[in-house]
Short mmCIF file of C-alpha atoms in Angstrom, two decimals:
data_model
loop_
_atom_site.label_atom_id
_atom_site.label_comp_id
_atom_site.label_asym_id
_atom_site.label_seq_id
_atom_site.Cartn_x
_atom_site.Cartn_y
_atom_site.Cartn_z
CA UNK U 1 75.69 128.32 23.87
CA UNK U 2 74.94 131.39 21.57
CA UNK U 3 73.56 130.72 17.80
CA UNK U 4 74.50 127.34 16.72
CA UNK U 5 76.59 127.20 13.68
CA UNK U 6 77.69 124.27 11.65
CA UNK U 7 79.68 124.45 8.68
CA UNK U 8 80.18 121.48 6.41
CA UNK U 9 83.79 122.15 5.42
CA UNK U 10 86.01 125.70 5.93
CA UNK U 11 85.81 128.37 3.16
CA UNK U 12 89.95 128.53 2.59
CA UNK U 13 91.04 126.91 -0.90
CA UNK U 14 93.78 124.74 1.37
CA UNK U 15 94.58 123.76 4.29
CA UNK U 16 97.34 126.28 6.06
CA UNK U 17 97.89 124.64 9.14
CA UNK U 18 96.54 121.11 8.75
CA UNK U 19 94.65 119.51 11.66
CA UNK U 20 94.08 116.20 9.34
CA UNK U 21 96.03 113.35 9.75
CA UNK U 22 95.88 110.62 6.80
CA UNK U 23 94.40 107.08 6.44
CA UNK U 24 97.50 105.18 5.99
CA UNK U 25 98.63 106.47 9.49
CA UNK U 26 95.51 105.66 11.03
CA UNK U 27 95.51 102.17 9.20
CA UNK U 28 99.33 101.96 10.83
CA UNK U 29 98.60 102.88 14.50
CA UNK U 30 95.66 99.76 14.69
CA UNK U 31 98.10 97.42 13.13
CA UNK U 32 100.54 98.12 15.43
CA UNK U 33 98.33 97.07 18.56
CA UNK U 34 98.93 93.86 17.30
CA UNK U 35 101.32 91.57 18.47
CA UNK U 36 104.86 90.78 15.93
CA UNK U 37 102.33 92.34 13.30
CA UNK U 38 104.36 94.34 10.61
CA UNK U 39 102.52 97.77 8.86
CA UNK U 40 103.57 97.91 5.37
CA UNK U 41 102.55 101.26 3.04
CA UNK U 42 101.58 99.94 -0.83
CA UNK U 43 103.21 103.03 -2.01
CA UNK U 44 106.40 105.30 -1.80
CA UNK U 45 109.34 105.50 0.47
CA UNK U 46 107.84 109.51 1.89
CA UNK U 47 104.94 108.33 2.70
CA UNK U 48 106.13 105.79 4.70
CA UNK U 49 109.13 108.16 6.23
CA UNK U 50 106.49 111.18 7.02
CA UNK U 51 104.04 108.95 8.78
CA UNK U 52 107.09 107.09 10.72
CA UNK U 53 108.55 110.38 11.86
CA UNK U 54 105.18 111.52 13.57
CA UNK U 55 104.87 108.18 15.49
CA UNK U 56 108.24 108.18 16.92
CA UNK U 57 107.85 111.63 17.88
CA UNK U 58 104.44 110.82 19.85
CA UNK U 59 105.21 107.59 21.50
CA UNK U 60 109.21 107.83 21.30
CA UNK U 61 109.25 104.66 20.68
CA UNK U 62 110.51 102.28 17.80
CA UNK U 63 107.75 101.84 15.29
CA UNK U 64 108.28 99.00 12.75
CA UNK U 65 106.91 100.28 9.80
CA UNK U 66 107.71 99.17 5.62
CA UNK U 67 106.95 100.15 2.38
CA UNK U 68 106.81 98.55 -1.32
CA UNK U 69 109.17 101.61 -2.22
CA UNK U 70 106.61 102.30 -5.83
CA UNK U 71 108.85 104.58 -7.95
CA UNK U 72 108.10 106.59 -11.74
CA UNK U 73 107.71 103.08 -13.65
CA UNK U 74 106.00 100.67 -11.02
CA UNK U 75 103.37 103.48 -10.40
CA UNK U 76 102.55 103.96 -13.61
CA UNK U 77 102.81 100.31 -14.61
CA UNK U 78 101.70 98.84 -11.82
CA UNK U 79 102.95 97.90 -8.50
CA UNK U 80 101.88 94.23 -7.90
CA UNK U 81 105.55 93.15 -8.20
CA UNK U 82 106.67 95.44 -5.68
CA UNK U 83 104.09 94.21 -3.36
CA UNK U 84 105.07 90.44 -3.87
CA UNK U 85 108.37 91.41 -3.01
CA UNK U 86 108.27 93.37 -0.14
CA UNK U 87 105.76 90.84 1.32
CA UNK U 88 107.97 87.57 0.87
CA UNK U 89 111.37 89.52 2.19
CA UNK U 90 108.73 90.58 5.77
CA UNK U 91 107.96 87.13 5.72
CA UNK U 92 111.40 85.13 5.26
CA UNK U 93 113.34 87.67 6.95
CA UNK U 94 111.09 88.88 10.16
CA UNK U 95 108.78 86.17 10.46
CA UNK U 96 105.81 88.36 11.67
CA UNK U 97 102.78 87.13 12.82
CA UNK U 98 100.51 89.06 10.35
CA UNK U 99 101.42 91.93 8.05
CA UNK U 100 99.23 94.72 7.53
CA UNK U 101 99.36 96.20 4.45
CA UNK U 102 97.84 100.06 3.81
CA UNK U 103 97.25 101.32 0.52
CA UNK U 104 98.56 105.29 -0.06
CA UNK U 105 97.05 107.93 -2.42
CA UNK U 106 99.85 106.76 -5.38
CA UNK U 107 98.50 103.02 -5.38
CA UNK U 108 95.17 104.51 -5.15
CA UNK U 109 95.54 106.93 -7.35
CA UNK U 110 96.22 104.35 -9.83
CA UNK U 111 93.11 102.40 -9.21
CA UNK U 112 95.16 99.16 -8.65
CA UNK U 113 92.83 96.16 -7.84
CA UNK U 114 93.71 94.87 -4.08
CA UNK U 115 91.21 92.16 -4.00
CA UNK U 116 92.69 90.80 -6.97
CA UNK U 117 96.26 91.30 -5.74
CA UNK U 118 94.98 89.34 -2.44
CA UNK U 119 93.53 86.84 -4.28
CA UNK U 120 97.05 86.37 -6.62
CA UNK U 121 99.42 86.49 -4.27
CA UNK U 122 98.34 83.58 -2.33
CA UNK U 123 97.76 81.49 -5.85
CA UNK U 124 101.50 82.50 -6.36
CA UNK U 125 102.27 81.41 -2.70
CA UNK U 126 101.04 78.48 -1.37
CA UNK U 127 104.19 78.19 0.95
CA UNK U 128 103.10 81.06 2.67
CA UNK U 129 99.35 79.76 3.17
CA UNK U 130 99.86 80.39 7.30
CA UNK U 131 100.98 84.03 6.58
CA UNK U 132 98.23 86.02 8.05
CA UNK U 133 97.63 88.48 5.29
CA UNK U 134 95.25 91.78 5.97
CA UNK U 135 94.76 94.12 3.18
CA UNK U 136 93.00 97.90 3.65
CA UNK U 137 92.15 100.21 1.29
CA UNK U 138 93.30 103.40 2.84
CA UNK U 139 93.89 106.68 0.05
CA UNK U 140 95.19 109.52 2.16
CA UNK U 141 93.69 111.99 -0.35
CA UNK U 142 90.03 110.94 0.93
CA UNK U 143 88.48 110.83 4.46
CA UNK U 144 91.14 110.67 7.50
CA UNK U 145 92.55 109.44 10.44
CA UNK U 146 90.00 107.45 12.29
CA UNK U 147 89.11 106.10 8.88
CA UNK U 148 92.27 104.39 8.34
CA UNK U 149 92.16 103.05 11.67
CA UNK U 150 88.97 101.75 11.29
CA UNK U 151 89.53 99.81 7.71
CA UNK U 152 92.69 98.23 9.46
CA UNK U 153 90.50 96.70 12.02
CA UNK U 154 87.56 95.72 9.66
CA UNK U 155 90.35 94.26 8.06
CA UNK U 156 91.64 92.29 10.61
CA UNK U 157 88.24 91.18 11.67
CA UNK U 158 87.21 89.65 8.33
CA UNK U 159 90.37 88.34 8.06
CA UNK U 160 91.58 86.58 11.33
CA UNK U 161 88.31 86.43 13.59
CA UNK U 162 86.58 82.67 13.78
CA UNK U 163 82.98 81.87 14.55
CA UNK U 164 83.03 79.61 17.89
CA UNK U 165 80.95 77.24 18.10
CA UNK U 166 80.85 77.81 22.16
CA UNK U 167 81.01 81.14 24.05
CA UNK U 168 83.14 81.34 26.81
CA UNK U 169 82.15 82.50 30.07
CA UNK U 170 83.26 86.13 31.07
CA UNK U 171 84.75 86.92 28.06
CA UNK U 172 84.65 89.95 26.33
CA UNK U 173 85.73 91.88 23.12
CA UNK U 174 86.71 95.30 23.01
CA UNK U 175 86.93 96.96 19.68
CA UNK U 176 89.42 100.07 21.18
CA UNK U 177 89.15 103.52 18.90
CA UNK U 178 91.91 104.92 17.90
CA UNK U 179 90.83 107.95 20.34
CA UNK U 180 91.18 106.02 23.04
CA UNK U 181 95.47 106.18 23.96
CA UNK U 182 97.75 103.41 25.75
CA UNK U 183 96.88 104.71 28.82
CA UNK U 184 93.48 104.82 27.98
CA UNK U 185 93.57 101.32 27.22
CA UNK U 186 95.13 100.31 30.57
CA UNK U 187 92.87 101.88 32.32
CA UNK U 188 89.75 100.45 30.68
CA UNK U 189 91.62 96.65 30.97
CA UNK U 190 92.05 97.09 34.68
CA UNK U 191 88.13 98.38 34.81
CA UNK U 192 87.07 95.35 33.42
CA UNK U 193 89.79 92.72 34.80
CA UNK U 194 87.98 94.08 38.44
CA UNK U 195 84.38 92.58 37.28
CA UNK U 196 86.19 89.60 36.64
CA UNK U 197 86.19 89.67 33.11
CA UNK U 198 88.65 88.95 30.36
CA UNK U 199 89.05 91.53 27.71
CA UNK U 200 90.05 90.34 24.48
CA UNK U 201 91.12 94.25 22.92
CA UNK U 202 91.36 94.82 19.07
CA UNK U 203 94.09 96.29 19.37
CA UNK U 204 95.71 96.98 22.22
CA UNK U 205 98.27 99.69 21.92
CA UNK U 206 98.35 98.82 25.90
CA UNK U 207 101.27 96.23 25.22
CA UNK U 208 102.23 97.41 22.50
CA UNK U 209 103.42 100.81 22.61
CA UNK U 210 103.05 101.83 26.37
CA UNK U 211 106.91 101.40 26.64
CA UNK U 212 108.39 98.17 26.24
CA UNK U 213 112.27 97.38 26.97
CA UNK U 214 113.27 93.94 25.12
CA UNK U 215 116.14 91.68 25.97
CA UNK U 216 116.75 91.75 22.05
CA UNK U 217 115.66 93.70 19.00
CA UNK U 218 112.77 93.00 17.05
CA UNK U 219 111.89 94.02 13.71
CA UNK U 220 107.76 93.27 13.99
CA UNK U 221 105.71 95.19 17.16
CA UNK U 222 106.68 94.18 20.39
CA UNK U 223 103.07 93.23 22.29
CA UNK U 224 99.72 93.77 21.59
CA UNK U 225 96.49 91.31 20.86
CA UNK U 226 97.74 88.34 19.56
CA UNK U 227 96.34 86.44 16.63
CA UNK U 228 95.33 83.44 18.52
CA UNK U 229 93.66 85.57 20.96
CA UNK U 230 91.88 87.93 17.59
CA UNK U 231 90.49 84.38 16.65
CA UNK U 232 88.86 83.46 19.41
CA UNK U 233 87.04 86.55 19.70
CA UNK U 234 83.54 85.08 18.36
CA UNK U 235 83.98 83.36 21.49
CA UNK U 236 82.53 85.99 23.55
CA UNK U 237 80.04 87.00 25.37
CA UNK U 238 79.70 90.57 23.95
CA UNK U 239 81.47 93.02 22.51
CA UNK U 240 81.81 96.86 23.53
CA UNK U 241 81.86 98.87 20.77
CA UNK U 242 84.55 102.53 21.66
CA UNK U 243 83.69 105.09 19.40
CA UNK U 244 81.62 106.25 16.27
CA UNK U 245 84.34 105.09 13.96
CA UNK U 246 84.18 101.31 15.61
CA UNK U 247 80.63 100.91 14.21
CA UNK U 248 82.03 99.38 10.86
CA UNK U 249 84.54 96.63 12.06
CA UNK U 250 81.54 95.87 15.03
CA UNK U 251 79.23 95.36 12.43
CA UNK U 252 81.48 93.35 10.78
CA UNK U 253 82.64 91.14 13.65
CA UNK U 254 78.74 90.80 14.49
CA UNK U 255 78.07 89.82 11.68
CA UNK U 256 80.84 86.80 11.23
CA UNK U 257 80.51 85.80 15.22
CA UNK U 258 76.76 86.66 15.66
CA UNK U 259 78.63 88.20 19.39
CA UNK U 260 76.39 91.25 20.35
CA UNK U 261 77.60 94.89 20.39
CA UNK U 262 77.31 97.56 23.31
CA UNK U 263 77.89 100.51 21.89
CA UNK U 264 79.77 103.56 23.63
CA UNK U 265 79.87 106.66 22.09
CA UNK U 266 82.30 108.06 24.64
CA UNK U 267 84.11 107.20 28.06
CA UNK U 268 84.82 110.39 29.52
CA UNK U 269 82.58 112.01 31.68
CA UNK U 270 80.31 110.27 35.41
CA UNK U 271 77.63 109.45 33.75
CA UNK U 272 79.36 108.05 30.25
CA UNK U 273 81.69 106.42 32.92
CA UNK U 274 78.23 105.00 35.48
CA UNK U 275 77.02 103.31 32.24
CA UNK U 276 80.15 101.54 31.68
CA UNK U 277 80.28 100.21 35.32
CA UNK U 278 76.35 99.50 34.94
CA UNK U 279 76.92 97.60 31.51
CA UNK U 280 79.86 95.28 33.12
CA UNK U 281 78.01 94.61 36.20
CA UNK U 282 75.62 93.42 34.34
CA UNK U 283 77.23 91.16 31.96
CA UNK U 284 79.68 89.23 35.23
CA UNK U 285 76.37 89.38 37.59
CA UNK U 286 78.80 90.94 40.27
CA UNK U 287 78.76 94.16 42.33
CA UNK U 288 80.34 97.29 41.83
CA UNK U 289 83.89 96.94 43.43
CA UNK U 290 84.56 99.21 46.24
CA UNK U 291 87.84 100.84 44.83
CA UNK U 292 85.45 102.16 41.49
CA UNK U 293 82.78 103.41 44.12
CA UNK U 294 85.71 105.66 45.98
CA UNK U 295 86.80 106.47 42.25
CA UNK U 296 83.34 107.91 41.65
CA UNK U 297 82.99 109.48 44.98
CA UNK U 298 86.39 110.97 44.11
CA UNK U 299 85.36 112.41 40.74
CA UNK U 300 82.15 113.82 42.12
CA UNK U 301 83.99 115.73 45.02
CA UNK U 302 86.14 117.23 42.20
CA UNK U 303 83.53 118.02 40.04
CA UNK U 304 82.20 120.00 42.59
CA UNK U 305 85.85 121.63 43.62
CA UNK U 306 86.24 122.66 40.07
CA UNK U 307 82.54 123.56 38.78
CA UNK U 308 83.32 126.94 39.88
CA UNK U 309 86.91 127.57 37.66
CA UNK U 310 84.84 125.62 34.47
CA UNK U 311 81.44 127.79 34.66
CA UNK U 312 81.32 130.57 31.50
CA UNK U 313 84.89 129.06 30.66
CA UNK U 314 85.23 129.90 26.66
CA UNK U 315 87.08 126.95 25.32
CA UNK U 316 87.72 125.92 21.58
CA UNK U 317 88.79 122.00 21.07
CA UNK U 318 90.29 120.89 17.61
CA UNK U 319 90.57 116.83 17.35
CA UNK U 320 89.79 114.26 15.57
CA UNK U 321 85.97 113.30 15.60
CA UNK U 322 85.36 110.92 18.28
CA UNK U 323 87.83 112.61 20.85
CA UNK U 324 86.03 116.02 19.72
CA UNK U 325 82.74 114.56 21.12
CA UNK U 326 84.13 112.97 24.35
CA UNK U 327 86.31 116.18 25.23
CA UNK U 328 83.63 118.79 24.26
CA UNK U 329 80.26 116.43 26.12
CA UNK U 330 82.74 116.65 29.08
CA UNK U 331 83.52 120.12 28.90
CA UNK U 332 79.70 121.16 28.88
CA UNK U 333 78.62 118.71 31.34
CA UNK U 334 80.82 120.77 34.04
CA UNK U 335 79.33 124.13 32.90
CA UNK U 336 81.59 125.26 29.76
CA UNK U 337 81.38 126.90 26.90
CA UNK U 338 82.26 125.38 23.94
CA UNK U 339 82.42 128.71 21.46
CA UNK U 340 84.52 126.37 18.72
CA UNK U 341 84.90 122.66 17.77
CA UNK U 342 86.93 122.36 14.95
CA UNK U 343 86.54 118.47 13.38
CA UNK U 344 89.45 117.37 10.64
CA UNK U 345 87.05 114.95 8.72
CA UNK U 346 83.23 114.67 8.23
CA UNK U 347 81.62 112.09 10.51
CA UNK U 348 78.19 111.07 11.94
CA UNK U 349 79.08 112.51 15.63
CA UNK U 350 79.69 115.68 14.59
CA UNK U 351 75.90 116.16 14.65
CA UNK U 352 75.45 115.53 18.39
CA UNK U 353 78.33 118.05 19.27
CA UNK U 354 77.23 120.91 22.07
CA UNK U 355 79.14 124.03 20.58
CA UNK U 356 78.16 126.99 19.22
CA UNK U 357 80.03 126.73 16.23
CA UNK U 358 80.67 123.40 14.95
CA UNK U 359 83.21 123.24 11.31
CA UNK U 360 85.15 120.90 9.15
CA UNK U 361 88.65 122.71 9.02
CA UNK U 362 92.10 123.33 10.60
CA UNK U 363 94.32 124.81 12.95
CA UNK U 364 94.20 128.19 11.17
CA UNK U 365 90.40 128.20 11.57
CA UNK U 366 90.64 127.24 15.39
CA UNK U 367 93.18 130.60 15.58
CA UNK U 368 90.34 132.46 13.81
CA UNK U 369 87.24 131.44 16.27
CA UNK U 370 89.34 131.26 19.44
CA UNK U 371 90.22 134.75 19.60
CA UNK U 372 88.18 135.31 22.57
CA UNK U 373 88.44 132.09 24.43
CA UNK U 374 90.21 130.92 27.84
CA UNK U 375 91.17 127.71 26.32
CA UNK U 376 91.93 125.58 23.30
CA UNK U 377 92.58 122.05 23.45
CA UNK U 378 94.02 120.41 20.67
CA UNK U 379 97.28 118.44 19.72
CA UNK U 380 100.56 119.88 19.71
CA UNK U 381 100.42 121.34 16.19
CA UNK U 382 98.53 123.97 17.65
CA UNK U 383 101.06 125.35 19.87
CA UNK U 384 102.09 128.23 17.58
CA UNK U 385 98.37 129.56 16.82
CA UNK U 386 97.93 129.46 20.20
CA UNK U 387 100.45 131.31 20.78
CA UNK U 388 100.23 133.96 18.12
CA UNK U 389 96.64 134.77 19.76
CA UNK U 390 97.92 134.39 23.38
CA UNK U 391 95.42 131.55 24.41
CA UNK U 392 96.71 129.08 26.39
CA UNK U 393 96.82 125.55 24.83
CA UNK U 394 95.91 121.91 26.64
CA UNK U 395 97.86 119.07 24.68
CA UNK U 396 95.20 116.03 24.12
CA UNK U 397 95.27 113.23 20.95
CA UNK U 398 98.20 112.55 18.61
CA UNK U 399 100.90 113.44 17.88
CA UNK U 400 101.71 115.09 21.07
CA UNK U 401 105.67 115.76 20.93
CA UNK U 402 106.40 118.37 23.43
CA UNK U 403 105.25 116.34 26.01
CA UNK U 404 106.49 113.50 27.69
CA UNK U 405 104.65 110.31 28.47
CA UNK U 406 102.13 111.62 25.76
CA UNK U 407 100.39 107.43 25.20
CA UNK U 408 100.12 107.31 28.28
CA UNK U 409 97.49 110.21 29.78
CA UNK U 410 94.10 109.15 30.81
CA UNK U 411 90.71 110.52 30.23
CA UNK U 412 88.36 107.57 30.80
CA UNK U 413 86.55 106.17 33.18
CA UNK U 414 85.75 107.74 36.80
CA UNK U 415 89.89 107.84 37.54
CA UNK U 416 90.82 109.49 33.87
CA UNK U 417 87.78 112.08 34.25
CA UNK U 418 89.16 113.21 37.56
CA UNK U 419 92.28 113.47 35.54
CA UNK U 420 91.57 115.63 32.95
CA UNK U 421 89.35 117.80 34.72
CA UNK U 422 92.06 118.67 37.31
CA UNK U 423 94.65 119.32 34.31
CA UNK U 424 91.76 121.62 32.47
CA UNK U 425 90.94 123.26 36.11
CA UNK U 426 94.15 124.16 37.21
CA UNK U 427 95.24 125.68 33.93
CA UNK U 428 92.07 128.26 34.89
CA UNK U 429 93.08 128.28 38.76
CA UNK U 430 96.49 128.95 37.76
CA UNK U 431 95.24 132.09 35.45
CA UNK U 432 93.56 133.38 37.64
CA UNK U 433 96.01 133.32 40.59
CA UNK U 434 98.48 134.90 38.05
CA UNK U 435 95.74 137.52 37.81
CA UNK U 436 95.36 138.24 41.28
CA UNK U 437 98.99 138.67 42.00
CA UNK U 438 99.34 141.27 38.90
CA UNK U 439 96.74 142.21 37.60
CA UNK U 440 93.99 144.82 38.95
CA UNK U 441 92.31 142.10 41.71
CA UNK U 442 95.63 142.27 43.30
CA UNK U 443 94.93 146.17 44.19
CA UNK U 444 93.53 146.74 47.69
CA UNK U 445 90.95 149.15 48.55
CA UNK U 446 93.43 152.81 48.44
CA UNK U 447 94.59 151.54 44.95
CA UNK U 448 98.11 150.10 46.49
CA UNK U 449 99.52 146.45 44.96
CA UNK U 450 99.27 144.08 47.42
CA UNK U 451 102.64 142.29 46.07
CA UNK U 452 104.33 145.91 45.59
CA UNK U 453 107.52 146.59 47.37
CA UNK U 454 108.63 150.03 46.95
CA UNK U 455 112.09 149.50 49.38
CA UNK U 456 111.18 152.22 52.12
CA UNK U 457 108.63 153.72 51.12
CA UNK U 458 109.58 155.81 48.48
CA UNK U 459 106.37 156.00 46.55
CA UNK U 460 104.36 157.32 49.09
CA UNK U 461 102.95 154.14 50.57
CA UNK U 462 103.20 152.13 53.45
CA UNK U 463 105.24 149.58 51.83
CA UNK U 464 108.85 148.81 53.45
#
């Protein structure tokens, strides 16, 4: 791996090609995993418009997202009136099952008391007592995407989940981190259900962001975990916690319901997938299904076939912390050298990364560190820097706006690990084949290009 270097932050005074995404955007994605939910940004219209465009470009779906439309006056004097009016209007017109409020830099800089505003709303609007309302403090000048996602999920747990007197046999909770795509969540559902278990995902993006065709227009999220299912999470046998940033929500859920938590730092790779399958087998008391055994065999075979192309390859990875950990660990397992791991924010999971250089930075740092790399793994915002230094880019994470079906990519479990291995391996294989056909390796022992056609041998060779 070389000399290990760990820098808490980039040395630059300003980010020139940002990798970081804001807390409110992470909270909005978490709220979108709840059925009939309306995410509401407590801030200016510009804050909401930016997040809306990013999510629409990534998922290529209609995204419900509202704003309290703070202006200069309300920003200075206080925005409670805007917030109350927005919630009342949404409740009357759209009849959502849940309204998820996320603060922005405007309201957080003002220092508004969100807990007090929540209590004031409840006291002043007794006719909306049945409305589920979740507030999350998500300043966009601190933390990042994972932090906002975690804050929203924690708020949902504290507001909606109810303790249960009895346990429902075979029911398990899954706190699915923001590094899991809708395709990943769907794959996990298939794996869990193959053991006869009934999973409740929070949030469940596989039902809301994987592509739905409604019969009629709906202003709220379409699909996802229902409020009733969230309330019933206290009756589950266990909670599977996927990702370091889900630990806060898991602690809140365990404190409220006494449902034990089982933590997974990643689900990509053979060893990580084996642990998941063993855990599900223990929970259900059932043997591993034949389908999963076959998937494991194909993953092992793909690792045998592909490890030649990963060995000693130099790779730079720039992703959100938990996805960064999953990808770098998987690449290191395959024999690749992760020369740089760049995270947009500081996180505890960065201490576990296997990489020559670990830093908090942006895409311009990746461009500097990856000049001698064979591959860069990052989101679509890294495409221009990768092109400038002539290094291929494998797109992962959010946003991915220059590829179709970005939200349906699968990289967890045996099947997802195999797909990720083959996608990256094929990039290496393709470059080697191109080099064989057009580079020095394409010459025979006489120095002639094997693919050369001189048209009649005018250059003196025997090609014709």
